[in-house]
């Protein structure tokens, strides 16, 4: 996980976001590793200012992944450590192979997680478990990661096939609705319940300004499969500014 990899991730997310024919993104690694961590050699001699800058850059990319309007799945095929785990946690859904291993291992290097690990990990697994994992720099197996809610699923099948099956299922849904659902979940989670419900109500209302809502409900009443247009340009953009 170095600056070059971060730049490539940045470009990939831009492609996913801008291409209207892409409904779901999948991020995975090659071989036996998802991401084994940061490039320690490149980090060793960083100054305070360089460390802050590197952290801010990585966080900006992972925040872009988290805020991408389209769902992104992490297909975790092996070691998922340090910055790799932080990358996975910025994705919407995490599916792991049986041999995947997870750890926020930065304390072994005399540093803390710098790409959002101290913020996302407690939100996903709870503050007590997050502190344990960060303080001990413990590496856990896929089964435990699933048990604590760090991953959605551990698969015995071919990992990419499993992820593609879920991606294809997501792609059959109303994409405008999924966009608003992601907005409501991500942003509402940071609000108090009243503000979150208000956000949800506004986004719920926006769904009724789309052709997908009409098609989805008509298909239900007519007992047929919906044929969503999935074109966000069909939504009245002037209404979106109120959310």
PDB file of C-alpha atoms in Angstrom:
ATOM      1  CA  UNK A   1       0.000   0.000   0.000  1.00  0.00           C
ATOM      2  CA  UNK A   2       2.086   2.867  -1.323  1.00  0.00           C
ATOM      3  CA  UNK A   3       1.388   6.113  -3.145  1.00  0.00           C
ATOM      4  CA  UNK A   4       1.330   4.361  -6.535  1.00  0.00           C
ATOM      5  CA  UNK A   5      -1.324   1.876  -5.381  1.00  0.00           C
ATOM      6  CA  UNK A   6      -3.371   4.698  -3.866  1.00  0.00           C
ATOM      7  CA  UNK A   7      -3.235   6.601  -7.159  1.00  0.00           C
ATOM      8  CA  UNK A   8      -4.447   3.518  -9.050  1.00  0.00           C
ATOM      9  CA  UNK A   9      -7.292   3.047  -6.559  1.00  0.00           C
ATOM     10  CA  UNK A  10      -8.239   6.690  -7.015  1.00  0.00           C
ATOM     11  CA  UNK A  11      -8.469   6.249 -10.783  1.00  0.00           C
ATOM     12  CA  UNK A  12     -10.452   3.018 -10.453  1.00  0.00           C
ATOM     13  CA  UNK A  13     -13.047   4.609  -8.164  1.00  0.00           C
ATOM     14  CA  UNK A  14     -13.415   7.505 -10.605  1.00  0.00           C
ATOM     15  CA  UNK A  15     -14.153   4.994 -13.378  1.00  0.00           C
ATOM     16  CA  UNK A  16     -16.706   3.139 -11.249  1.00  0.00           C
ATOM     17  CA  UNK A  17     -18.382   6.415 -10.291  1.00  0.00           C
ATOM     18  CA  UNK A  18     -18.553   7.910 -13.778  1.00  0.00           C
ATOM     19  CA  UNK A  19     -19.438   4.861 -15.905  1.00  0.00           C
ATOM     20  CA  UNK A  20     -23.239   4.536 -15.944  1.00  0.00           C
ATOM     21  CA  UNK A  21     -22.965   0.913 -17.094  1.00  0.00           C
ATOM     22  CA  UNK A  22     -21.144  -0.074 -13.883  1.00  0.00           C
ATOM     23  CA  UNK A  23     -23.500  -0.757 -10.968  1.00  0.00           C
ATOM     24  CA  UNK A  24     -21.135  -2.453  -8.481  1.00  0.00           C
ATOM     25  CA  UNK A  25     -17.372  -2.411  -7.911  1.00  0.00           C
ATOM     26  CA  UNK A  26     -15.224  -5.268  -6.582  1.00  0.00           C
ATOM     27  CA  UNK A  27     -11.763  -4.729  -5.090  1.00  0.00           C
ATOM     28  CA  UNK A  28      -9.476  -7.736  -4.656  1.00  0.00           C
ATOM     29  CA  UNK A  29      -5.814  -8.677  -4.538  1.00  0.00           C
ATOM     30  CA  UNK A  30      -3.654 -10.948  -6.650  1.00  0.00           C
ATOM     31  CA  UNK A  31      -2.379 -14.299  -5.438  1.00  0.00           C
ATOM     32  CA  UNK A  32      -2.422 -15.008  -1.711  1.00  0.00           C
ATOM     33  CA  UNK A  33      -2.693 -11.420  -0.502  1.00  0.00           C
ATOM     34  CA  UNK A  34      -5.434  -8.784  -0.484  1.00  0.00           C
ATOM     35  CA  UNK A  35      -3.099  -6.099   0.871  1.00  0.00           C
ATOM     36  CA  UNK A  36      -0.378  -7.053   3.355  1.00  0.00           C
ATOM     37  CA  UNK A  37       0.024  -3.485   4.627  1.00  0.00           C
ATOM     38  CA  UNK A  38       1.845  -0.301   3.804  1.00  0.00           C
ATOM     39  CA  UNK A  39       5.245   0.019   2.130  1.00  0.00           C
ATOM     40  CA  UNK A  40       7.389   0.147   5.284  1.00  0.00           C
ATOM     41  CA  UNK A  41      10.544   1.023   3.364  1.00  0.00           C
ATOM     42  CA  UNK A  42       8.869   4.096   1.914  1.00  0.00           C
ATOM     43  CA  UNK A  43       7.536   5.136   5.323  1.00  0.00           C
ATOM     44  CA  UNK A  44      10.574   4.529   7.523  1.00  0.00           C
ATOM     45  CA  UNK A  45      12.227   7.935   7.176  1.00  0.00           C
ATOM     46  CA  UNK A  46       9.106  10.093   6.948  1.00  0.00           C
ATOM     47  CA  UNK A  47       9.007  13.305   8.942  1.00  0.00           C
ATOM     48  CA  UNK A  48       6.011  14.456  10.995  1.00  0.00           C
ATOM     49  CA  UNK A  49       4.713  16.551   8.092  1.00  0.00           C
ATOM     50  CA  UNK A  50       5.271  13.762   5.587  1.00  0.00           C
ATOM     51  CA  UNK A  51       3.436  11.316   7.866  1.00  0.00           C
ATOM     52  CA  UNK A  52       0.447  13.640   8.169  1.00  0.00           C
ATOM     53  CA  UNK A  53       0.396  14.207   4.410  1.00  0.00           C
ATOM     54  CA  UNK A  54       0.556  10.466   3.637  1.00  0.00           C
ATOM     55  CA  UNK A  55      -2.236   9.728   6.118  1.00  0.00           C
ATOM     56  CA  UNK A  56      -4.413  12.501   4.709  1.00  0.00           C
ATOM     57  CA  UNK A  57      -3.861  11.274   1.154  1.00  0.00           C
ATOM     58  CA  UNK A  58      -4.734   7.668   2.000  1.00  0.00           C
ATOM     59  CA  UNK A  59      -7.777   8.782   3.946  1.00  0.00           C
ATOM     60  CA  UNK A  60      -8.981  10.895   1.024  1.00  0.00           C
ATOM     61  CA  UNK A  61      -8.918   7.832  -1.266  1.00  0.00           C
ATOM     62  CA  UNK A  62     -10.620   5.546   1.230  1.00  0.00           C
ATOM     63  CA  UNK A  63     -13.237   8.196   1.945  1.00  0.00           C
ATOM     64  CA  UNK A  64     -13.890   8.375  -1.798  1.00  0.00           C
ATOM     65  CA  UNK A  65     -14.449   4.601  -1.820  1.00  0.00           C
ATOM     66  CA  UNK A  66     -16.752   4.844   1.185  1.00  0.00           C
ATOM     67  CA  UNK A  67     -18.737   7.710  -0.358  1.00  0.00           C
ATOM     68  CA  UNK A  68     -18.906   6.299  -3.897  1.00  0.00           C
ATOM     69  CA  UNK A  69     -22.591   6.290  -4.829  1.00  0.00           C
ATOM     70  CA  UNK A  70     -22.295   2.715  -6.076  1.00  0.00           C
ATOM     71  CA  UNK A  71     -21.804  -0.299  -3.790  1.00  0.00           C
ATOM     72  CA  UNK A  72     -18.236  -1.602  -3.570  1.00  0.00           C
ATOM     73  CA  UNK A  73     -17.416  -5.143  -2.409  1.00  0.00           C
ATOM     74  CA  UNK A  74     -14.056  -6.159  -0.938  1.00  0.00           C
ATOM     75  CA  UNK A  75     -13.127  -9.671  -2.100  1.00  0.00           C
ATOM     76  CA  UNK A  76     -10.549 -10.557   0.546  1.00  0.00           C
ATOM     77  CA  UNK A  77      -8.435 -13.366  -0.829  1.00  0.00           C
ATOM     78  CA  UNK A  78      -5.576 -13.565   1.704  1.00  0.00           C
ATOM     79  CA  UNK A  79      -3.633 -11.370   4.109  1.00  0.00           C
ATOM     80  CA  UNK A  80      -5.606  -8.213   4.907  1.00  0.00           C
ATOM     81  CA  UNK A  81      -3.347  -6.286   7.253  1.00  0.00           C
ATOM     82  CA  UNK A  82      -2.776  -2.671   8.235  1.00  0.00           C
ATOM     83  CA  UNK A  83      -3.715  -0.449   5.328  1.00  0.00           C
ATOM     84  CA  UNK A  84      -5.265  -3.470   3.641  1.00  0.00           C
ATOM     85  CA  UNK A  85      -7.789  -3.867   6.435  1.00  0.00           C
ATOM     86  CA  UNK A  86      -8.437  -0.130   6.343  1.00  0.00           C
ATOM     87  CA  UNK A  87      -9.102  -0.412   2.602  1.00  0.00           C
ATOM     88  CA  UNK A  88     -11.499  -3.323   3.161  1.00  0.00           C
ATOM     89  CA  UNK A  89     -13.361  -1.424   5.855  1.00  0.00           C
ATOM     90  CA  UNK A  90     -13.962   1.486   3.482  1.00  0.00           C
ATOM     91  CA  UNK A  91     -15.932  -0.880   1.216  1.00  0.00           C
ATOM     92  CA  UNK A  92     -19.648  -1.517   1.701  1.00  0.00           C
ATOM     93  CA  UNK A  93     -19.469  -5.300   1.913  1.00  0.00           C
ATOM     94  CA  UNK A  94     -16.583  -7.620   2.789  1.00  0.00           C
ATOM     95  CA  UNK A  95     -16.484 -11.245   1.632  1.00  0.00           C
ATOM     96  CA  UNK A  96     -13.478 -13.348   2.595  1.00  0.00           C
ATOM     97  CA  UNK A  97     -11.942 -16.625   1.539  1.00  0.00           C
ATOM     98  CA  UNK A  98     -11.320 -19.226   4.239  1.00  0.00           C
ATOM     99  CA  UNK A  99      -7.593 -18.530   4.277  1.00  0.00           C
ATOM    100  CA  UNK A 100      -7.926 -14.765   4.715  1.00  0.00           C
ATOM    101  CA  UNK A 101      -6.289 -13.218   7.776  1.00  0.00           C
ATOM    102  CA  UNK A 102      -6.949  -9.820   9.296  1.00  0.00           C
ATOM    103  CA  UNK A 103      -5.067  -7.454  11.556  1.00  0.00           C
ATOM    104  CA  UNK A 104      -4.537  -3.823  12.448  1.00  0.00           C
ATOM    105  CA  UNK A 105      -0.847  -4.493  13.084  1.00  0.00           C
ATOM    106  CA  UNK A 106       0.626  -0.991  13.153  1.00  0.00           C
ATOM    107  CA  UNK A 107       1.574  -1.137  16.865  1.00  0.00           C
ATOM    108  CA  UNK A 108       4.258  -3.667  15.880  1.00  0.00           C
ATOM    109  CA  UNK A 109       5.892  -0.837  13.938  1.00  0.00           C
ATOM    110  CA  UNK A 110       5.559   1.863  16.559  1.00  0.00           C
ATOM    111  CA  UNK A 111       2.722   3.668  14.784  1.00  0.00           C
ATOM    112  CA  UNK A 112      -1.078   3.721  14.782  1.00  0.00           C
ATOM    113  CA  UNK A 113      -3.454   3.006  11.893  1.00  0.00           C
ATOM    114  CA  UNK A 114      -3.355   6.027   9.609  1.00  0.00           C
ATOM    115  CA  UNK A 115      -5.963   5.365   6.931  1.00  0.00           C
ATOM    116  CA  UNK A 116      -9.105   5.382   9.075  1.00  0.00           C
ATOM    117  CA  UNK A 117      -8.539   2.215  11.108  1.00  0.00           C
ATOM    118  CA  UNK A 118      -9.055   3.848  14.501  1.00  0.00           C
ATOM    119  CA  UNK A 119     -12.368   5.273  13.264  1.00  0.00           C
ATOM    120  CA  UNK A 120     -13.966   2.565  11.138  1.00  0.00           C
ATOM    121  CA  UNK A 121     -12.923  -0.473  13.172  1.00  0.00           C
ATOM    122  CA  UNK A 122     -14.814   0.607  16.353  1.00  0.00           C
ATOM    123  CA  UNK A 123     -17.866   1.436  14.267  1.00  0.00           C
ATOM    124  CA  UNK A 124     -17.830  -2.043  12.731  1.00  0.00           C
ATOM    125  CA  UNK A 125     -16.834  -4.358  15.602  1.00  0.00           C
ATOM    126  CA  UNK A 126     -17.433  -2.167  18.671  1.00  0.00           C
ATOM    127  CA  UNK A 127     -15.009  -0.057  20.661  1.00  0.00           C
ATOM    128  CA  UNK A 128     -13.809  -2.762  23.077  1.00  0.00           C
ATOM    129  CA  UNK A 129     -12.935  -5.280  20.355  1.00  0.00           C
ATOM    130  CA  UNK A 130     -11.358  -2.557  18.221  1.00  0.00           C
ATOM    131  CA  UNK A 131      -9.088  -1.513  21.093  1.00  0.00           C
ATOM    132  CA  UNK A 132      -8.070  -5.135  21.621  1.00  0.00           C
ATOM    133  CA  UNK A 133      -7.161  -5.607  17.963  1.00  0.00           C
ATOM    134  CA  UNK A 134      -5.270  -2.307  17.717  1.00  0.00           C
ATOM    135  CA  UNK A 135      -3.467  -2.601  21.074  1.00  0.00           C
ATOM    136  CA  UNK A 136      -2.355  -6.220  20.573  1.00  0.00           C
ATOM    137  CA  UNK A 137      -1.750  -5.986  16.797  1.00  0.00           C
ATOM    138  CA  UNK A 138      -3.264  -9.477  16.753  1.00  0.00           C
ATOM    139  CA  UNK A 139      -3.858 -11.264  13.454  1.00  0.00           C
ATOM    140  CA  UNK A 140      -7.163 -13.138  13.357  1.00  0.00           C
ATOM    141  CA  UNK A 141      -8.517 -15.770  11.009  1.00  0.00           C
ATOM    142  CA  UNK A 142     -11.475 -15.375   8.678  1.00  0.00           C
ATOM    143  CA  UNK A 143     -13.848 -17.298  10.957  1.00  0.00           C
ATOM    144  CA  UNK A 144     -13.241 -14.926  13.876  1.00  0.00           C
ATOM    145  CA  UNK A 145     -13.500 -11.924  11.557  1.00  0.00           C
ATOM    146  CA  UNK A 146     -16.956 -13.148  10.556  1.00  0.00           C
ATOM    147  CA  UNK A 147     -17.952 -13.824  14.174  1.00  0.00           C
ATOM    148  CA  UNK A 148     -17.143 -10.240  15.251  1.00  0.00           C
ATOM    149  CA  UNK A 149     -18.855  -8.716  12.222  1.00  0.00           C
ATOM    150  CA  UNK A 150     -15.681  -7.560  10.502  1.00  0.00           C
ATOM    151  CA  UNK A 151     -16.653  -9.446   7.341  1.00  0.00           C
ATOM    152  CA  UNK A 152     -20.119 -10.193   6.011  1.00  0.00           C
ATOM    153  CA  UNK A 153     -19.339 -13.711   4.895  1.00  0.00           C
ATOM    154  CA  UNK A 154     -16.594 -16.315   4.647  1.00  0.00           C
ATOM    155  CA  UNK A 155     -16.946 -18.480   1.581  1.00  0.00           C
ATOM    156  CA  UNK A 156     -15.778 -22.010   0.854  1.00  0.00           C
ATOM    157  CA  UNK A 157     -16.478 -21.449  -2.826  1.00  0.00           C
ATOM    158  CA  UNK A 158     -14.425 -19.533  -5.381  1.00  0.00           C
ATOM    159  CA  UNK A 159     -14.177 -16.058  -3.866  1.00  0.00           C
ATOM    160  CA  UNK A 160     -14.711 -13.971  -6.992  1.00  0.00           C
ATOM    161  CA  UNK A 161     -17.620 -16.154  -8.083  1.00  0.00           C
ATOM    162  CA  UNK A 162     -19.253 -15.511  -4.703  1.00  0.00           C
ATOM    163  CA  UNK A 163     -18.647 -11.773  -4.980  1.00  0.00           C
ATOM    164  CA  UNK A 164     -19.903 -11.650  -8.549  1.00  0.00           C
ATOM    165  CA  UNK A 165     -23.054 -13.496  -7.517  1.00  0.00           C
ATOM    166  CA  UNK A 166     -23.755 -10.846  -4.894  1.00  0.00           C
ATOM    167  CA  UNK A 167     -22.799  -8.028  -7.277  1.00  0.00           C
ATOM    168  CA  UNK A 168     -25.148  -9.402  -9.936  1.00  0.00           C
ATOM    169  CA  UNK A 169     -27.965  -9.621  -7.392  1.00  0.00           C
ATOM    170  CA  UNK A 170     -27.363  -6.003  -6.355  1.00  0.00           C
ATOM    171  CA  UNK A 171     -27.318  -4.992 -10.020  1.00  0.00           C
ATOM    172  CA  UNK A 172     -30.906  -6.221 -10.483  1.00  0.00           C
ATOM    173  CA  UNK A 173     -32.238  -3.711  -7.954  1.00  0.00           C
ATOM    174  CA  UNK A 174     -33.251  -0.113  -8.498  1.00  0.00           C
ATOM    175  CA  UNK A 175     -29.915   1.670  -8.637  1.00  0.00           C
ATOM    176  CA  UNK A 176     -31.340   5.068  -7.769  1.00  0.00           C
ATOM    177  CA  UNK A 177     -32.824   3.564  -4.620  1.00  0.00           C
ATOM    178  CA  UNK A 178     -29.494   1.936  -3.726  1.00  0.00           C
ATOM    179  CA  UNK A 179     -27.733   5.256  -4.160  1.00  0.00           C
ATOM    180  CA  UNK A 180     -30.111   6.895  -1.700  1.00  0.00           C
ATOM    181  CA  UNK A 181     -29.923   3.927   0.666  1.00  0.00           C
ATOM    182  CA  UNK A 182     -26.135   4.228   0.843  1.00  0.00           C
ATOM    183  CA  UNK A 183     -26.450   7.962   1.478  1.00  0.00           C
ATOM    184  CA  UNK A 184     -28.960   7.375   4.264  1.00  0.00           C
ATOM    185  CA  UNK A 185     -26.919   4.653   5.961  1.00  0.00           C
ATOM    186  CA  UNK A 186     -23.511   6.322   5.733  1.00  0.00           C
ATOM    187  CA  UNK A 187     -24.580   9.836   6.655  1.00  0.00           C
ATOM    188  CA  UNK A 188     -27.392   8.889   9.009  1.00  0.00           C
ATOM    189  CA  UNK A 189     -25.033   6.751  11.081  1.00  0.00           C
ATOM    190  CA  UNK A 190     -23.106   9.883  12.033  1.00  0.00           C
ATOM    191  CA  UNK A 191     -26.263  11.792  13.070  1.00  0.00           C
ATOM    192  CA  UNK A 192     -28.550  11.567  16.046  1.00  0.00           C
ATOM    193  CA  UNK A 193     -31.636   9.442  15.384  1.00  0.00           C
ATOM    194  CA  UNK A 194     -33.974  12.375  14.700  1.00  0.00           C
ATOM    195  CA  UNK A 195     -31.702  13.916  12.065  1.00  0.00           C
ATOM    196  CA  UNK A 196     -31.075  10.491  10.567  1.00  0.00           C
ATOM    197  CA  UNK A 197     -34.791   9.812  10.230  1.00  0.00           C
ATOM    198  CA  UNK A 198     -35.283  13.238   8.655  1.00  0.00           C
ATOM    199  CA  UNK A 199     -32.553  12.413   6.123  1.00  0.00           C
ATOM    200  CA  UNK A 200     -34.225   9.097   5.400  1.00  0.00           C
ATOM    201  CA  UNK A 201     -37.631  10.753   4.867  1.00  0.00           C
ATOM    202  CA  UNK A 202     -36.188  13.194   2.342  1.00  0.00           C
ATOM    203  CA  UNK A 203     -34.346  10.469   0.437  1.00  0.00           C
ATOM    204  CA  UNK A 204     -37.451   8.269   0.550  1.00  0.00           C
ATOM    205  CA  UNK A 205     -39.384  11.130  -1.013  1.00  0.00           C
ATOM    206  CA  UNK A 206     -36.768  11.580  -3.718  1.00  0.00           C
ATOM    207  CA  UNK A 207     -37.348   7.997  -4.815  1.00  0.00           C
ATOM    208  CA  UNK A 208     -40.829   9.057  -5.924  1.00  0.00           C
ATOM    209  CA  UNK A 209     -39.270  11.523  -8.353  1.00  0.00           C
ATOM    210  CA  UNK A 210     -37.707   8.629 -10.292  1.00  0.00           C
ATOM    211  CA  UNK A 211     -39.112   6.398 -12.999  1.00  0.00           C
ATOM    212  CA  UNK A 212     -37.655   3.414 -11.172  1.00  0.00           C
ATOM    213  CA  UNK A 213     -40.122   3.797  -8.304  1.00  0.00           C
ATOM    214  CA  UNK A 214     -43.048   3.772 -10.712  1.00  0.00           C
ATOM    215  CA  UNK A 215     -41.668   0.755 -12.568  1.00  0.00           C
ATOM    216  CA  UNK A 216     -40.825  -1.175  -9.396  1.00  0.00           C
ATOM    217  CA  UNK A 217     -44.255  -0.742  -7.846  1.00  0.00           C
ATOM    218  CA  UNK A 218     -46.068  -1.367 -11.121  1.00  0.00           C
ATOM    219  CA  UNK A 219     -44.116  -4.593 -11.625  1.00  0.00           C
ATOM    220  CA  UNK A 220     -45.008  -5.726  -8.102  1.00  0.00           C
ATOM    221  CA  UNK A 221     -48.710  -5.100  -8.628  1.00  0.00           C
ATOM    222  CA  UNK A 222     -48.628  -6.718 -12.057  1.00  0.00           C
ATOM    223  CA  UNK A 223     -46.707  -9.732 -10.688  1.00  0.00           C
ATOM    224  CA  UNK A 224     -43.773  -9.405 -13.093  1.00  0.00           C
ATOM    225  CA  UNK A 225     -40.066  -8.654 -12.820  1.00  0.00           C
ATOM    226  CA  UNK A 226     -39.171  -4.973 -12.733  1.00  0.00           C
ATOM    227  CA  UNK A 227     -37.168  -3.489 -15.592  1.00  0.00           C
ATOM    228  CA  UNK A 228     -35.397  -0.570 -13.978  1.00  0.00           C
ATOM    229  CA  UNK A 229     -34.071   2.231 -16.145  1.00  0.00           C
ATOM    230  CA  UNK A 230     -31.292   2.972 -13.642  1.00  0.00           C
ATOM    231  CA  UNK A 231     -30.648   6.376 -15.120  1.00  0.00           C
ATOM    232  CA  UNK A 232     -30.124   8.945 -12.420  1.00  0.00           C
ATOM    233  CA  UNK A 233     -30.716  11.695 -14.986  1.00  0.00           C
ATOM    234  CA  UNK A 234     -34.360  10.709 -14.870  1.00  0.00           C
ATOM    235  CA  UNK A 235     -34.512  12.074 -11.322  1.00  0.00           C
ATOM    236  CA  UNK A 236     -35.470  15.699 -10.813  1.00  0.00           C
ATOM    237  CA  UNK A 237     -32.043  17.041  -9.836  1.00  0.00           C
ATOM    238  CA  UNK A 238     -33.511  20.223  -8.388  1.00  0.00           C
ATOM    239  CA  UNK A 239     -35.112  18.154  -5.643  1.00  0.00           C
ATOM    240  CA  UNK A 240     -31.830  16.511  -4.700  1.00  0.00           C
ATOM    241  CA  UNK A 241     -30.435  19.821  -3.492  1.00  0.00           C
ATOM    242  CA  UNK A 242     -32.889  19.724  -0.597  1.00  0.00           C
ATOM    243  CA  UNK A 243     -31.282  16.606   0.919  1.00  0.00           C
TER     244      UNK A 243
END
